[in-house]
Coordinates of C-alpha atoms in Angstrom, one line a residue:
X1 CA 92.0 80.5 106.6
X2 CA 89.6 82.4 109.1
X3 CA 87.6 85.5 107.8
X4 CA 85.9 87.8 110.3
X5 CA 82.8 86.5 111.7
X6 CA 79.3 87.9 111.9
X7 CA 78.9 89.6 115.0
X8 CA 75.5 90.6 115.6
X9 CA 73.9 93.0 117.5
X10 CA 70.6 92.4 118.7
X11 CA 67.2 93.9 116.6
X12 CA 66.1 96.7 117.5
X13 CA 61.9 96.8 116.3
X14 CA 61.9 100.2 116.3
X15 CA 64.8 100.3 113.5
X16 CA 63.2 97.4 111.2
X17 CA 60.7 98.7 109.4
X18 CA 62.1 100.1 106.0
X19 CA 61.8 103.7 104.9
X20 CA 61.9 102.8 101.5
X21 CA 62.2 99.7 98.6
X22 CA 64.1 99.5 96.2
X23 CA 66.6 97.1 93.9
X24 CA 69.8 97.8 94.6
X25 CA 71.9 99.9 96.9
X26 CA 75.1 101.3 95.8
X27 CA 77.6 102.3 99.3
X28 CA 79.6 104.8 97.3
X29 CA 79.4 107.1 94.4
X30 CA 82.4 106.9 92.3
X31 CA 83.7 104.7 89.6
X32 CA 83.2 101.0 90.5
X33 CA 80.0 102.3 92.2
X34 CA 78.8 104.8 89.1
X35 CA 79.9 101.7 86.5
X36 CA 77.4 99.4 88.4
X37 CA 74.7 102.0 88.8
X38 CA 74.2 103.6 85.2
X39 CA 73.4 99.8 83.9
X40 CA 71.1 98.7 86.3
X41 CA 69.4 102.1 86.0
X42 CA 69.2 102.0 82.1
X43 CA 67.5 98.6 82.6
X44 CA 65.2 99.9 84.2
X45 CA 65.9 98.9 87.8
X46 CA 65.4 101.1 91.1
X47 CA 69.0 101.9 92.1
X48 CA 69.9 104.3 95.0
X49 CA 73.3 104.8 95.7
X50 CA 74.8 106.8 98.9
X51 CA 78.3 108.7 99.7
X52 CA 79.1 110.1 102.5
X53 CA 80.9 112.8 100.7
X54 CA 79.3 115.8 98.9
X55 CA 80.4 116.0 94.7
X56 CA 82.8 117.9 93.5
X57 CA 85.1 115.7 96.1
X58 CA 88.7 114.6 95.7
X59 CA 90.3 111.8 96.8
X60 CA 93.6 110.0 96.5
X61 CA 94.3 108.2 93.4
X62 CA 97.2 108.4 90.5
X63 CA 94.5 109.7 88.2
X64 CA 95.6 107.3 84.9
X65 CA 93.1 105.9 82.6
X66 CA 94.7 104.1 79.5
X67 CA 92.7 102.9 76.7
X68 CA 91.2 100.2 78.2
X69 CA 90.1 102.5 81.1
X70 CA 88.7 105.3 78.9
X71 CA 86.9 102.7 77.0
X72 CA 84.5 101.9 80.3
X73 CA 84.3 105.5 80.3
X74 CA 82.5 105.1 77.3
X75 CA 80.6 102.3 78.5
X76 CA 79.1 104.1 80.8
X77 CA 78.5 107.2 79.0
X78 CA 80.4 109.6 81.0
X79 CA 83.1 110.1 78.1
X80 CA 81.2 113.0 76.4
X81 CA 81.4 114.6 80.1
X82 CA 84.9 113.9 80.6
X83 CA 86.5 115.2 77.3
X84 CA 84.2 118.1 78.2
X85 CA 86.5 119.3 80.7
X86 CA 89.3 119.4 78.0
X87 CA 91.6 117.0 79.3
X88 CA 94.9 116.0 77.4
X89 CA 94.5 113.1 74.8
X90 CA 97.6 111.5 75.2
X91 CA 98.6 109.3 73.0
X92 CA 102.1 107.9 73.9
X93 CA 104.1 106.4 76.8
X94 CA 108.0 106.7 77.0
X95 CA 110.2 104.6 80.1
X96 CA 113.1 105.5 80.9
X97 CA 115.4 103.9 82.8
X98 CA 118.7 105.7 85.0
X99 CA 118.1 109.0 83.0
X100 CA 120.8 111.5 82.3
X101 CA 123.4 108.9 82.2
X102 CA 125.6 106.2 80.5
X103 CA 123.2 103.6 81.7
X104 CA 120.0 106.0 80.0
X105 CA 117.7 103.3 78.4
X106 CA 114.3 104.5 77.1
X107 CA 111.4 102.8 75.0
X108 CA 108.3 104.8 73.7
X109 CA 105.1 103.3 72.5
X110 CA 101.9 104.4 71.1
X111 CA 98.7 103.0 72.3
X112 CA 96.6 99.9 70.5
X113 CA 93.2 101.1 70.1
X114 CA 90.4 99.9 72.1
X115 CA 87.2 100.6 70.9
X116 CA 88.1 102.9 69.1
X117 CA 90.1 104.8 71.8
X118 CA 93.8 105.5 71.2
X119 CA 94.6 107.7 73.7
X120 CA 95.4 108.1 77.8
X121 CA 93.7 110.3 80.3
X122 CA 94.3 111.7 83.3
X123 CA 91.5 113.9 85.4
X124 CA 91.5 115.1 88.7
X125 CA 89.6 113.1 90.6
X126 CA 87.5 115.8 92.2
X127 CA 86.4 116.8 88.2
X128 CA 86.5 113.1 87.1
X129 CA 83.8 111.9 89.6
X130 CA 81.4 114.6 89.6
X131 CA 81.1 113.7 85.8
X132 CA 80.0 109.8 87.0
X133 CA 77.9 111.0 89.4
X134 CA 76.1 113.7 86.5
X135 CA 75.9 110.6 84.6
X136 CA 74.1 108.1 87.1
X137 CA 71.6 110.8 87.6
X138 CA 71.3 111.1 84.2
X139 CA 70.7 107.4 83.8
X140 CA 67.9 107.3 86.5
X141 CA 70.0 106.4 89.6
X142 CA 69.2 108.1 92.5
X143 CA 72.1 109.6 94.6
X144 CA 72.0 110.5 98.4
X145 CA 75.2 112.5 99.3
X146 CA 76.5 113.2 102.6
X147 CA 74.8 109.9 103.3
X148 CA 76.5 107.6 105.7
X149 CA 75.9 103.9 106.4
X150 CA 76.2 102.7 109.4
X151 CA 74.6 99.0 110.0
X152 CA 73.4 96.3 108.0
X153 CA 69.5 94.6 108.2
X154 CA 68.8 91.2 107.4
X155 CA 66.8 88.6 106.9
X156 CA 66.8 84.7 107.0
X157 CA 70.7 84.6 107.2
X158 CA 70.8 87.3 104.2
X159 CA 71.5 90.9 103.7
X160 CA 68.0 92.8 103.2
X161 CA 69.0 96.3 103.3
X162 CA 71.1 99.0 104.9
X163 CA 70.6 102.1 108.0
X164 CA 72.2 104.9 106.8
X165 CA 72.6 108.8 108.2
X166 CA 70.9 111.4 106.1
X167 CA 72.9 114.8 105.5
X168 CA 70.1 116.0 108.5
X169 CA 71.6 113.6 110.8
X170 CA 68.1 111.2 110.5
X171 CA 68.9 107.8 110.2
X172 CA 67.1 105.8 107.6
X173 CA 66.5 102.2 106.6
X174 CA 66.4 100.9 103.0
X175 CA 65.6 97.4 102.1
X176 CA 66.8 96.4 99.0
X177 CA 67.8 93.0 97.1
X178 CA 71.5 93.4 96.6
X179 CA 73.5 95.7 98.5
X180 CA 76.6 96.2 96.3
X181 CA 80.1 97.6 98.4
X182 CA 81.6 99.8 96.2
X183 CA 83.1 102.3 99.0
X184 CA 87.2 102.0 98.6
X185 CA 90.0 100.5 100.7
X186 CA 88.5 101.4 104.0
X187 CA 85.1 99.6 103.6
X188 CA 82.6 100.2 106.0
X189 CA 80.0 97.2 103.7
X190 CA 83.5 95.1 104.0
X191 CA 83.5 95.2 107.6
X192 CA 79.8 94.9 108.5
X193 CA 79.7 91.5 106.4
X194 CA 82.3 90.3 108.0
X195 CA 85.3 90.1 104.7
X196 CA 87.2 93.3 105.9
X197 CA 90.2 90.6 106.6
X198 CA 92.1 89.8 103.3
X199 CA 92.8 86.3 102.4
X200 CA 95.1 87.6 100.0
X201 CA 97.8 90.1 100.9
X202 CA 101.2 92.2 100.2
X203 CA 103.0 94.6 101.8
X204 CA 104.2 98.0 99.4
X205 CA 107.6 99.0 100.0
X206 CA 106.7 101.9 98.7
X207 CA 105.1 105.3 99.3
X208 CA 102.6 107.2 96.4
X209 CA 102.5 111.2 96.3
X210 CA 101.1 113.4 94.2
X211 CA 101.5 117.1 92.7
X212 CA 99.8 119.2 90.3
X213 CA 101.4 122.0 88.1
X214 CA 100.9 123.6 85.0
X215 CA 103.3 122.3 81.9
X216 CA 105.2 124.1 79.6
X217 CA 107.1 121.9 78.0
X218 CA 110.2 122.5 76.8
X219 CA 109.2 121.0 73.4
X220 CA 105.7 121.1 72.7
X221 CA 105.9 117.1 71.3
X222 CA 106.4 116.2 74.8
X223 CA 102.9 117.6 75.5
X224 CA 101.1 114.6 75.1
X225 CA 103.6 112.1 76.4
X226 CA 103.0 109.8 79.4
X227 CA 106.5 109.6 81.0
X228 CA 107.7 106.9 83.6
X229 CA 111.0 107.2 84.9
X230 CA 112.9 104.4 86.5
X231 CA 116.0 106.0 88.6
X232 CA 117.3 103.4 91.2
X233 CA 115.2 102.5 93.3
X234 CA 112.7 105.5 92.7
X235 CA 109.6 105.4 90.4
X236 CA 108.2 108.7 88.7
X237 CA 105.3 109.4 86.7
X238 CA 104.3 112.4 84.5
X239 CA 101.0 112.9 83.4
X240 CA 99.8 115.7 80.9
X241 CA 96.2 116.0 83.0
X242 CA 93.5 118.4 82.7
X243 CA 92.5 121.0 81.4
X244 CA 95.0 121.0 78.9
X245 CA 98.2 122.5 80.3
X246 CA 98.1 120.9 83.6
X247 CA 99.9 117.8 84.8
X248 CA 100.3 115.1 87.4
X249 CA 103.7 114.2 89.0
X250 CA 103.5 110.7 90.7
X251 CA 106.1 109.5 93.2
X252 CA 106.7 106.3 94.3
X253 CA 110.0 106.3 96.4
X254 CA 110.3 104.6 100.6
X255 CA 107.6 104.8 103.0
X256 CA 109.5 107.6 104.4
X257 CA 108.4 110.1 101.8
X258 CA 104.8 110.9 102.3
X259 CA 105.3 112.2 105.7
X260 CA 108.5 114.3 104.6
X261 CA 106.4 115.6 101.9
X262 CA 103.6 116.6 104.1
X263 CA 106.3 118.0 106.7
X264 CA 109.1 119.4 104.3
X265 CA 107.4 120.0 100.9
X266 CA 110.4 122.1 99.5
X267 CA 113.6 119.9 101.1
X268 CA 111.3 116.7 99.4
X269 CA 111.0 118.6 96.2
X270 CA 115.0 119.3 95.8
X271 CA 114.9 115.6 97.0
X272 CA 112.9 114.3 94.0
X273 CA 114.4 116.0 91.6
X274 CA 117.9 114.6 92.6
X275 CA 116.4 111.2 92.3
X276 CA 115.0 111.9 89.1
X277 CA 117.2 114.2 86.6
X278 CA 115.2 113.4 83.9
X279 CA 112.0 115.2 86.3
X280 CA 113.8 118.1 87.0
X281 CA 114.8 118.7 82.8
X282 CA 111.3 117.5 82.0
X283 CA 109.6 120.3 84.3
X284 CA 112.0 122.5 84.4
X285 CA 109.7 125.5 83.3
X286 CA 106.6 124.3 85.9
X287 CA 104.5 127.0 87.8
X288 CA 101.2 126.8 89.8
X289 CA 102.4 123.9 92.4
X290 CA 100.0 122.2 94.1
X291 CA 100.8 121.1 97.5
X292 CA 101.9 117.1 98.0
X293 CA 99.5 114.7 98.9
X294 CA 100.8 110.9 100.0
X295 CA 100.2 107.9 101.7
X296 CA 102.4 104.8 102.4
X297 CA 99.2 102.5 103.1
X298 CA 99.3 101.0 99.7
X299 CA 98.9 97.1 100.5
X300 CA 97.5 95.0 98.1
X301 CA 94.7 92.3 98.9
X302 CA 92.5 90.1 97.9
X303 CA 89.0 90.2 100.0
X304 CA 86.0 88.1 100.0
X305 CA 83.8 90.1 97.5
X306 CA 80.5 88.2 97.0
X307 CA 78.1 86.7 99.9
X308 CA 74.1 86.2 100.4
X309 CA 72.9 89.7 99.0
X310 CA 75.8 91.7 99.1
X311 CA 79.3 92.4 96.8
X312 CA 82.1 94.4 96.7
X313 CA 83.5 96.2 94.0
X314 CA 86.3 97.9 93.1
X315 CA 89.1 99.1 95.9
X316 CA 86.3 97.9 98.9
X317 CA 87.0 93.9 97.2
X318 CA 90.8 94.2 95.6
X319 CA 93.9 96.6 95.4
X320 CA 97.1 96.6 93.7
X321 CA 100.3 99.1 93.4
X322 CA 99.1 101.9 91.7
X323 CA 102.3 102.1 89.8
X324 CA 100.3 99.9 87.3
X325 CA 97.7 102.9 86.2
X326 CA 95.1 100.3 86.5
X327 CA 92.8 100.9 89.5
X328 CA 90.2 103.1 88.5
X329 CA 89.9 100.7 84.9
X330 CA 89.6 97.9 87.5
X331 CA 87.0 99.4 89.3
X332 CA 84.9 100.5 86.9
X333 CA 85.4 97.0 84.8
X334 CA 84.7 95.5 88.5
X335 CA 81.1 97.5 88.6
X336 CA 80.0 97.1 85.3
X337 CA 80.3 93.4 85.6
X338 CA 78.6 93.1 88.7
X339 CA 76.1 94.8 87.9
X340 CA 75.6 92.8 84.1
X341 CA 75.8 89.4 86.1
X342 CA 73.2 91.0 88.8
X343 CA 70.4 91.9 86.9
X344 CA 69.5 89.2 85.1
X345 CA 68.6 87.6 88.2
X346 CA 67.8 90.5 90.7
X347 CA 64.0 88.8 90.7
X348 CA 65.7 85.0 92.2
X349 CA 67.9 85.9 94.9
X350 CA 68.7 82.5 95.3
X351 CA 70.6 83.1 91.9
X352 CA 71.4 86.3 92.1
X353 CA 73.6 85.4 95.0
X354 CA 75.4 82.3 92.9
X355 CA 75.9 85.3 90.0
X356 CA 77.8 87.4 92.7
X357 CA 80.1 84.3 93.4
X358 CA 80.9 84.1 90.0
X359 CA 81.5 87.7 89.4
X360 CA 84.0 87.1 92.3
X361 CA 85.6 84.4 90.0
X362 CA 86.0 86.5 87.2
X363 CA 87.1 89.1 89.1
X364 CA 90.1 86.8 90.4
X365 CA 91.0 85.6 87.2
X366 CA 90.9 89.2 85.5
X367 CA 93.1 90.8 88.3
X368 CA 95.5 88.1 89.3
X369 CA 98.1 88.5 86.8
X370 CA 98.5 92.2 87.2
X371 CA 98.1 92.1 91.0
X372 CA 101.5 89.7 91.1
X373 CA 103.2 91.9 88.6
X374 CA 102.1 94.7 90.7
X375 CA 103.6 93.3 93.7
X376 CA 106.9 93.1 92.3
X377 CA 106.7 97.0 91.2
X378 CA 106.4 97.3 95.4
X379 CA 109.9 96.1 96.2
X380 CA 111.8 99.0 96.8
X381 CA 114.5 98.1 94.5
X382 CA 116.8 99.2 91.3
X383 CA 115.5 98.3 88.1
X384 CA 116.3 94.6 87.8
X385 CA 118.4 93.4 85.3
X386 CA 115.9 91.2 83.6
X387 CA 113.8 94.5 82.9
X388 CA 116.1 96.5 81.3
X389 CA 117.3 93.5 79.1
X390 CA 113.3 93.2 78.0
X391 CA 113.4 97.1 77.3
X392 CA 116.4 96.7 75.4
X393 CA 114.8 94.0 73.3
X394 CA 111.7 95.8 73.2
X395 CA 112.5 99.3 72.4
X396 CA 111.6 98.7 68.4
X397 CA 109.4 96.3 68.3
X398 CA 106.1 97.1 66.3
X399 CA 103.4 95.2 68.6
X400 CA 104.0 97.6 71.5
X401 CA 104.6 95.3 73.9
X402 CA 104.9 97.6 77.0
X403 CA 101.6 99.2 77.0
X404 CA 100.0 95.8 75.9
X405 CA 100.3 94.3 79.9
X406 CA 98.8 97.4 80.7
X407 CA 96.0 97.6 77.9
X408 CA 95.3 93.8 78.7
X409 CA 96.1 93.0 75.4
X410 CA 98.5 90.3 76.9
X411 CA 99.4 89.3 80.7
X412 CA 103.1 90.2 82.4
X413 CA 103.6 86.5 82.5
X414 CA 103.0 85.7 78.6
X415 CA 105.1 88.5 77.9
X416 CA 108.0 87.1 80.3
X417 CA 108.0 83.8 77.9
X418 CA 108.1 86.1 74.5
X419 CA 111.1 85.8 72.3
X420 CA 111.7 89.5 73.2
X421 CA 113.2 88.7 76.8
X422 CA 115.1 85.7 75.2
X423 CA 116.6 88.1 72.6
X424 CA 117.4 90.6 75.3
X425 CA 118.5 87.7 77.6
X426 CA 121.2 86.6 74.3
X427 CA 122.6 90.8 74.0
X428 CA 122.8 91.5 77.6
X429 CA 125.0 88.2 77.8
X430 CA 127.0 89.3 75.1
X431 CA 127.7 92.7 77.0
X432 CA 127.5 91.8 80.6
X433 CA 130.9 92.8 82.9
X434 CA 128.7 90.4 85.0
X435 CA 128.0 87.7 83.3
X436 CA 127.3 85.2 86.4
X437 CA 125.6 87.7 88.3
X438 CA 123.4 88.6 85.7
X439 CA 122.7 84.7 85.1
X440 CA 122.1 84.4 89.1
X441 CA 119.3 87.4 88.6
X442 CA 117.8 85.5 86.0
X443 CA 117.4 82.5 88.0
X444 CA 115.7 84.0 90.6
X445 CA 113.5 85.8 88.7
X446 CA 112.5 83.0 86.5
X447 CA 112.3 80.5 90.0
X448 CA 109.7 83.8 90.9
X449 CA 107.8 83.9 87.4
X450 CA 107.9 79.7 87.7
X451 CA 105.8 79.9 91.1
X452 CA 103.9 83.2 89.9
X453 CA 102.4 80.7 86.6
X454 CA 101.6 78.0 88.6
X455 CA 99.4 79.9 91.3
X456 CA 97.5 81.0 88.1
X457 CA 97.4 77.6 86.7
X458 CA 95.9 76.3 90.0
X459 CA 94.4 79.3 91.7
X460 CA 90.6 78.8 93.4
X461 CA 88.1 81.6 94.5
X462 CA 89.4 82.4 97.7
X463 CA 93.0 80.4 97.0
X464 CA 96.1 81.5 99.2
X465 CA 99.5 81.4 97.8
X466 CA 102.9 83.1 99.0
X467 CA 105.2 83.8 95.8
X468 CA 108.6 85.2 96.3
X469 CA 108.4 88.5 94.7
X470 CA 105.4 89.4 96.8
X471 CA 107.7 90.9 99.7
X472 CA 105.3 90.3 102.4
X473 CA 103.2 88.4 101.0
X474 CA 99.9 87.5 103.4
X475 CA 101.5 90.1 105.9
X476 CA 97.8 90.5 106.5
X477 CA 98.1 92.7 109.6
X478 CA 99.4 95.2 107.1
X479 CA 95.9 95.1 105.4
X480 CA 93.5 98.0 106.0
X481 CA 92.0 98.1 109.2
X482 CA 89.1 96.0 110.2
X483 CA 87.1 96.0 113.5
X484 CA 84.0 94.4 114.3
X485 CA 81.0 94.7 112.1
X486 CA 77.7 95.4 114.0
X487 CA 74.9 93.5 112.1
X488 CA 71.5 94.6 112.8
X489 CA 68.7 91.6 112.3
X490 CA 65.3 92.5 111.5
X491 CA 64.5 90.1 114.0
X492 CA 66.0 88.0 116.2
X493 CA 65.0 84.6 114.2
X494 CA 67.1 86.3 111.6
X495 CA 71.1 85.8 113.0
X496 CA 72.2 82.4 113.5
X497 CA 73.6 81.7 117.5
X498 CA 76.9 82.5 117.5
X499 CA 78.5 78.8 117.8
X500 CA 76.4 78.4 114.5
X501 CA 77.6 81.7 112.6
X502 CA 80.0 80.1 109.6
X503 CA 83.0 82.6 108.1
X504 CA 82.1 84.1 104.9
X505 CA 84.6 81.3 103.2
X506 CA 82.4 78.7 104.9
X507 CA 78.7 79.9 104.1
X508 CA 80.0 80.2 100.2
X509 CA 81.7 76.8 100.7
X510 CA 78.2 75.1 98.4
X511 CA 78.5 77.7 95.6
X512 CA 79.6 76.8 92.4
X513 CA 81.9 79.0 90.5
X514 CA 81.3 78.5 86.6

């Protein structure tokens, strides 16, 4: 595998000296970067973080936190300011498949606790992050908005500190111990160090956009209900949101429909609600529409996330469908680990750096099972057969198994080997027009769960594998964009010729992942 290589620029002595010292530096101010800067701060270290963006903001994003995600929120401290803004605790999720007709096959499920936390959320993210960024203040960080990097220093072959463009248009120069990439899909610390290339990639054969309205339910118990409908080959989710009377409508449907809905908002609307009857009865009373926002760049990747005084967190190291409701927990989880693992040895870089690496392990193994679930959510596909037969198992069973892959609790692929799919397996049989066709479905997707098990089994730091289900699978040119990275040196000792300069892969190729 090749990952980009350094390509430096050469020193300029009037850009070297440092404006400033500190610990850490944070490249972007929401969750993975707020979940690694309240701890470090707390402890007591010197933590600037920058954003190029000034708070309140918005940005893309499905908005869903279950449990597990509010429970970082309380990690962090920032639950106290969320609930604040009076979201919607909700407290149950309902799939349902081909609504509004003989097919209709729904399960509900309530939410197992974690710490304490039983409920969803879902906040605007324009609310949502202001609240992280009130708490990293709060916790001693120091936060530079409108604040845009734009090179790298270094030292001795290892990241020393970062240039950046103050909201005056001054650039500035920070030197720092660890500068930690927590800046999304697009990352600008990604690309300078050279790891903007995945080594690990899928394409999405699907589109995500996004409305907000105001709810009013046509019976008030649906008010806290998080609903996912499953009609063909179309995905929906409904989100009570925040305050309390407001919700978020979801699509995932072909890459075709974020531009329609950016060009035709009613003709996608009437569209949508075609696709999805059991939308149109669900909101059938909505006011206050926002308009759409979309995209139908939703690839999933693995990058390099860890190298000599530098990590990425969150979306700027790893992505997956956002059908799952589990980026902005996997972010924030992603920078609150980091930054545990960091500063215990922020003092021995020599260590510090091997801590990154194996924060980049754990990260792989935390993430891996739902990023290959994930990938099969992509396909733009009707609900397979196999699925429906585990809802139909599934729909009364007491340990909740649905919401357990996303709490956590258990992985898609232990859940694929539970008695519940045999004992749907055994009653669709029984009913099945198709019997042989529904057996030939099976087989594939157990030949795809077979391969999916044993690149976890056998997966490395940095491993490469192409599984079935993955659609593209390594399509890397479908990644996010990458383009050069400038790298400044501090001098011009500092960069390695550039028949010596190793890939990332290489220059980690010593470190040992615990």
């Amino acid at each position: 595998m090749t990952v980009s290589q350094f390509v430096p620029r050469p020193a300029d002595p009037g850009r070297s000296t440092a404006d400033e010292d500190v610990d850490v530096v944070i490249v972007g101010a929401r969750c993975a970067g707020a979940a690694a800067a309240v701890p470090l701060a707390r402890a007591g270290r010197n933590v600037l973080v920058l954003d190029r963006v000034k708070f309140p903001a918005d940005t893309l994003s499905s908005h869903t936190m279950l449990p597990v995600g509010v429970s970082e929120l309380l990690h962090m401290g920032a639950l106290p300011g969320i609930l604040a803004l009076s979201p919607t605790r909700c407290r149950r999720l309902r799939v349902t498949v081909d609504a509004e007709t003989p097919r209709e096959m729904r399960i509900e499920e309530t939410f197992t606790p974690i710490e304490g936390i039983d409920y969803a959320l879902s906040v605007p993210r324009d609310l949502h992050d202001k609240v992280l960024v009130d708490t990293m203040r709060a916790a001693g960080a120091r936060i530079r908005e409108r604040a845009t990097v734009v090179g790298l220093t270094w030292q001795a072959g290892r990241v020393s500190g970062v240039r950046y463009v103050d909201e005056d248009g001054r650039e500035r120069v920070v030197r720092c111990r660890l500068v930690m990439g927590a800046d999304g899909r697009h990352s600008t610390v990604a690309r300078l160090v050279g790891a903007a290339e995945p080594y690990r990639s899928s394409a999405n054969g699907r589109a995500g956009v996004v409305r907000y309205l105001d709810d009013q339910p046509p019976d008030p118990d649906e008010a806290d209900v998080v609903c996912q409908w499953r009609d063909g080959a179309h995905l929906a989710f409904g989100f009570p949101g925040t305050p309390i009377g407001r919700y978020t409508l979801f699509f995932m449907g072909s890459p075709a429909e974020a531009a329609m809905a950016r060009r035709d908002p009613d003709a996608y609307w009437a569209m949508k609600m075609e696709h999805h009857p059991g939308v149109a009865r669900r909101l059938r009373h909505a006011t206050n529409m926002s308009a759409f926002r979309g995209t139908d760049q939703l690839v999933a990747y693995f990058r390099p996330c860890s190298g000599p005084g530098w990590v990425l967190i969150g979306d700027s190291g790893h992505f997956k469908d956002p059908s799952l409701g589990q980026g902005m927990r996997d972010a924030m989880w992603a920078g609150r680990h980091a930054a545990t693992a960091a500063m215990r040895h922020l003092d021995d870089l020599d260590e510090l750096d091997l801590a990154m690496r194996r924060f980049e392990h754990d990260r792989d193994q935390e993430c891996l099972p739902a990023y290959y679930f994930g990938n099969g959510e992509a396909l733009l596909r009707p609900t397979p057969r196999p699925f429906k037969a585990f809802i139909e198992s599934a729909r009364d069973d007491v340990d909740r198994p649905f919401t357990s892959v996303g709490q956590r609790i258990k992985t898609p692929q232990q859940l694929l080997r539970s008695r519940l799919v045999v004992g749907g397996v055994a009653r669709t049989l029984l009913v099945a027009d198709d019997r042989r066709g529904f057996l030939r479905e099976m087989a594939g997707e157990g030949r795809v769960q077979a391969a999916i098990v044993r690149a976890l089994i056998h997966s490395r730091t940095r491993f490469r594998s192409t599984i079935p289900a993955d659609g593209a699978e390594n399509d890397l040119a479908s990644a996010p964009a990458s383009v050069p990275p400038a790298v400044v040196a501090t001098s011009d000792d500092d960069v390695p010729p550039a028949g010596d300069r190793p890939t990332v892969v290489a220059r980690e190729a010593e470190a040992v992942a615990s």
